[in-house]
């Protein structure tokens, strides 16, 4: 057996199997676990949210959900953690992808909720804030905070839908384009730069 294979088997054993269907469990307390680092696993989360193991997409949604529940970020590095070991994985952009959005109300009273590709449900607010990054070729990438420094990037379609809710407000003496939700205003970029933005 290869070292890579045994690392995956140990990880699966520590997580209690293969993400078999059954009663959903709450998220494990990975923030309280501090096991020894056991090396890197050839696992990658692509920019579109697809999980790969040994270069092949992981085709079982239950398995991806299981792994996502023990994902931990330390600085710019990502790990899968169990009570007994920690293995490094690669994340190309954000570990999650927001794939559905629901909007109710308008302006500051507006609520915006997202569902990720692993069925996390997030309502924009203090625990699930929005942030924006400039992308290549003058693009704009919105993200929503999932938990513990882990973010979900919005799909291209949701990015269009979210930015359609945008408005210009003054922030710190500067006119900013952004999104209002749950009594907060999340600035995306200076209003003067809106024209050149591509999604």
CSV table of C-alpha atoms in Angstrom, one decimal:
chain,number,residue,atom,x,y,z
A,1,UNK,CA,0.0,0.0,0.0
A,2,UNK,CA,1.3,3.5,-0.8
A,3,UNK,CA,1.9,6.1,1.9
A,4,UNK,CA,-0.8,8.2,0.2
A,5,UNK,CA,-3.3,5.3,0.4
A,6,UNK,CA,-2.6,4.5,4.0
A,7,UNK,CA,-2.9,8.2,4.9
A,8,UNK,CA,-6.3,8.3,3.3
A,9,UNK,CA,-7.3,5.1,5.1
A,10,UNK,CA,-6.2,6.4,8.5
A,11,UNK,CA,-8.2,9.6,7.8
A,12,UNK,CA,-11.3,7.7,6.8
A,13,UNK,CA,-11.0,5.4,9.9
A,14,UNK,CA,-10.6,8.4,12.2
A,15,UNK,CA,-13.7,10.0,10.7
A,16,UNK,CA,-15.7,6.9,11.3
A,17,UNK,CA,-16.1,5.4,7.8
A,18,UNK,CA,-17.0,6.8,4.4
A,19,UNK,CA,-19.6,9.4,5.0
A,20,UNK,CA,-22.3,6.8,5.0
A,21,UNK,CA,-25.9,8.0,4.8
A,22,UNK,CA,-27.6,8.2,8.1
A,23,UNK,CA,-28.5,10.7,10.8
A,24,UNK,CA,-26.8,14.1,10.1
A,25,UNK,CA,-24.3,15.0,12.8
A,26,UNK,CA,-23.2,18.5,13.9
A,27,UNK,CA,-19.9,19.9,12.8
A,28,UNK,CA,-17.0,18.4,14.7
A,29,UNK,CA,-15.0,20.8,17.0
A,30,UNK,CA,-11.9,20.9,14.8
A,31,UNK,CA,-10.9,24.3,16.4
A,32,UNK,CA,-10.2,22.3,19.6
A,33,UNK,CA,-8.2,19.6,18.0
A,34,UNK,CA,-4.4,20.0,17.7
A,35,UNK,CA,-3.1,16.7,16.5
A,36,UNK,CA,0.4,16.2,15.0
A,37,UNK,CA,1.0,17.1,11.3
A,38,UNK,CA,1.2,13.9,9.3
A,39,UNK,CA,2.2,15.3,5.9
A,40,UNK,CA,0.4,16.4,2.8
A,41,UNK,CA,-2.4,14.4,1.1
A,42,UNK,CA,-2.7,14.6,-2.7
A,43,UNK,CA,-6.1,16.3,-2.3
A,44,UNK,CA,-7.1,19.6,-4.0
A,45,UNK,CA,-10.2,21.8,-4.0
A,46,UNK,CA,-10.4,23.4,-7.4
A,47,UNK,CA,-11.5,27.0,-7.9
A,48,UNK,CA,-15.0,25.8,-8.9
A,49,UNK,CA,-15.4,23.9,-5.6
A,50,UNK,CA,-14.7,20.4,-7.0
A,51,UNK,CA,-12.7,18.2,-4.7
A,52,UNK,CA,-10.0,16.0,-6.2
A,53,UNK,CA,-8.0,13.1,-4.7
A,54,UNK,CA,-5.0,11.8,-6.6
A,55,UNK,CA,-6.0,13.9,-9.6
A,56,UNK,CA,-9.5,12.4,-9.8
A,57,UNK,CA,-12.7,14.2,-8.8
A,58,UNK,CA,-14.3,12.8,-5.7
A,59,UNK,CA,-17.7,11.7,-7.0
A,60,UNK,CA,-19.5,11.0,-3.7
A,61,UNK,CA,-21.2,14.1,-2.3
A,62,UNK,CA,-21.5,12.5,1.1
A,63,UNK,CA,-17.7,12.0,1.2
A,64,UNK,CA,-17.0,15.6,0.2
A,65,UNK,CA,-19.4,16.8,2.9
A,66,UNK,CA,-17.6,14.6,5.4
A,67,UNK,CA,-14.2,16.0,4.5
A,68,UNK,CA,-15.5,19.6,4.4
A,69,UNK,CA,-16.7,19.2,8.0
A,70,UNK,CA,-13.1,18.6,9.2
A,71,UNK,CA,-11.5,21.3,7.1
A,72,UNK,CA,-9.3,23.7,9.1
A,73,UNK,CA,-7.5,26.8,8.0
A,74,UNK,CA,-4.2,28.0,9.6
A,75,UNK,CA,-2.9,31.2,8.0
A,76,UNK,CA,-2.9,30.5,4.3
A,77,UNK,CA,-2.7,26.7,4.7
A,78,UNK,CA,-5.6,24.2,4.8
A,79,UNK,CA,-5.8,20.9,6.6
A,80,UNK,CA,-8.1,18.0,7.2
A,81,UNK,CA,-8.1,17.3,10.9
A,82,UNK,CA,-9.1,14.5,13.1
A,83,UNK,CA,-8.5,14.1,16.9
A,84,UNK,CA,-5.3,12.1,16.0
A,85,UNK,CA,-3.8,13.6,12.9
A,86,UNK,CA,-3.7,16.5,10.6
A,87,UNK,CA,-2.9,16.3,6.8
A,88,UNK,CA,-2.4,19.2,4.4
A,89,UNK,CA,-4.5,19.7,1.3
A,90,UNK,CA,-4.4,22.4,-1.5
A,91,UNK,CA,-7.1,24.9,-2.1
A,92,UNK,CA,-7.0,26.9,-5.3
A,93,UNK,CA,-9.3,29.7,-4.3
A,94,UNK,CA,-11.9,29.2,-1.6
A,95,UNK,CA,-12.8,25.8,-0.2
A,96,UNK,CA,-16.5,26.3,-0.7
A,97,UNK,CA,-18.7,27.5,-3.5
A,98,UNK,CA,-22.1,29.3,-3.0
A,99,UNK,CA,-24.5,27.7,-5.5
A,100,UNK,CA,-27.9,29.1,-4.5
A,101,UNK,CA,-29.0,32.4,-3.2
A,102,UNK,CA,-32.3,33.6,-1.7
A,103,UNK,CA,-33.1,37.3,-1.2
A,104,UNK,CA,-35.9,38.7,0.9
A,105,UNK,CA,-36.7,42.4,1.4
A,106,UNK,CA,-34.8,45.5,0.3
A,107,UNK,CA,-32.1,47.9,1.5
A,108,UNK,CA,-30.8,47.5,5.1
A,109,UNK,CA,-33.7,45.2,6.0
A,110,UNK,CA,-32.8,42.8,3.1
A,111,UNK,CA,-31.8,39.3,4.1
A,112,UNK,CA,-29.6,37.3,1.8
A,113,UNK,CA,-29.1,33.6,2.3
A,114,UNK,CA,-26.8,31.2,0.5
A,115,UNK,CA,-26.4,27.4,0.2
A,116,UNK,CA,-23.0,26.0,-0.5
A,117,UNK,CA,-22.1,22.9,-2.7
A,118,UNK,CA,-21.9,20.9,0.6
A,119,UNK,CA,-25.3,22.1,1.9
A,120,UNK,CA,-24.1,24.7,4.4
A,121,UNK,CA,-26.9,27.3,4.8
A,122,UNK,CA,-25.6,30.8,5.5
A,123,UNK,CA,-27.5,34.0,6.2
A,124,UNK,CA,-25.4,37.1,5.5
A,125,UNK,CA,-24.7,38.9,8.8
A,126,UNK,CA,-22.0,39.2,11.5
A,127,UNK,CA,-21.1,35.5,11.3
A,128,UNK,CA,-21.4,35.2,7.6
A,129,UNK,CA,-20.1,38.5,6.1
A,130,UNK,CA,-19.6,39.3,2.5
A,131,UNK,CA,-16.2,40.4,1.1
A,132,UNK,CA,-15.0,41.2,-2.4
A,133,UNK,CA,-11.8,40.7,-4.2
A,134,UNK,CA,-10.6,42.1,-7.5
A,135,UNK,CA,-10.1,39.4,-10.1
A,136,UNK,CA,-7.9,39.3,-13.2
A,137,UNK,CA,-9.0,41.4,-16.1
A,138,UNK,CA,-10.8,43.9,-13.9
A,139,UNK,CA,-13.3,41.4,-12.5
A,140,UNK,CA,-14.9,41.2,-9.1
A,141,UNK,CA,-15.2,38.1,-7.0
A,142,UNK,CA,-17.6,38.0,-4.0
A,143,UNK,CA,-17.2,35.6,-1.1
A,144,UNK,CA,-19.3,34.8,1.9
A,145,UNK,CA,-17.8,33.6,5.2
A,146,UNK,CA,-18.7,30.1,6.1
A,147,UNK,CA,-16.9,29.4,9.4
A,148,UNK,CA,-13.5,29.7,11.1
A,149,UNK,CA,-11.8,31.6,8.3
A,150,UNK,CA,-13.3,29.4,5.6
A,151,UNK,CA,-15.0,31.2,2.7
A,152,UNK,CA,-17.3,30.3,-0.1
A,153,UNK,CA,-16.9,32.0,-3.5
A,154,UNK,CA,-20.1,32.8,-5.4
A,155,UNK,CA,-20.7,31.1,-8.7
A,156,UNK,CA,-20.6,33.4,-11.7
A,157,UNK,CA,-24.4,33.3,-12.0
A,158,UNK,CA,-24.9,34.3,-8.3
A,159,UNK,CA,-22.3,37.0,-8.7
A,160,UNK,CA,-24.4,38.6,-11.4
A,161,UNK,CA,-27.5,38.3,-9.2
A,162,UNK,CA,-25.8,39.7,-6.1
A,163,UNK,CA,-24.2,42.7,-7.9
A,164,UNK,CA,-27.6,43.5,-9.4
A,165,UNK,CA,-28.6,44.3,-5.8
A,166,UNK,CA,-25.7,46.8,-5.5
A,167,UNK,CA,-26.0,50.5,-4.7
A,168,UNK,CA,-23.7,53.4,-4.0
A,169,UNK,CA,-23.2,54.8,-0.5
A,170,UNK,CA,-20.6,57.0,1.1
A,171,UNK,CA,-18.1,55.1,3.2
A,172,UNK,CA,-15.4,57.0,5.0
A,173,UNK,CA,-15.9,60.0,2.7
A,174,UNK,CA,-15.7,57.9,-0.5
A,175,UNK,CA,-18.6,56.8,-2.8
A,176,UNK,CA,-18.5,53.0,-2.7
A,177,UNK,CA,-20.5,50.4,-4.6
A,178,UNK,CA,-21.7,47.6,-2.4
A,179,UNK,CA,-24.4,45.4,-1.0
A,180,UNK,CA,-26.8,46.1,1.9
A,181,UNK,CA,-28.0,43.2,4.0
A,182,UNK,CA,-29.0,42.5,7.6
A,183,UNK,CA,-28.5,46.1,8.6
A,184,UNK,CA,-24.9,46.2,7.2
A,185,UNK,CA,-23.4,47.7,4.0
A,186,UNK,CA,-20.6,45.6,2.4
A,187,UNK,CA,-18.5,47.8,0.1
A,188,UNK,CA,-17.2,46.1,-3.0
A,189,UNK,CA,-15.2,48.8,-4.8
A,190,UNK,CA,-15.1,52.6,-5.4
A,191,UNK,CA,-18.1,53.8,-7.3
A,192,UNK,CA,-15.8,55.4,-9.9
A,193,UNK,CA,-14.6,51.9,-10.9
A,194,UNK,CA,-17.9,50.2,-11.6
A,195,UNK,CA,-17.9,50.9,-15.3
A,196,UNK,CA,-14.8,48.8,-15.9
A,197,UNK,CA,-15.9,45.8,-13.9
A,198,UNK,CA,-16.4,42.5,-15.6
A,199,UNK,CA,-17.7,39.4,-13.8
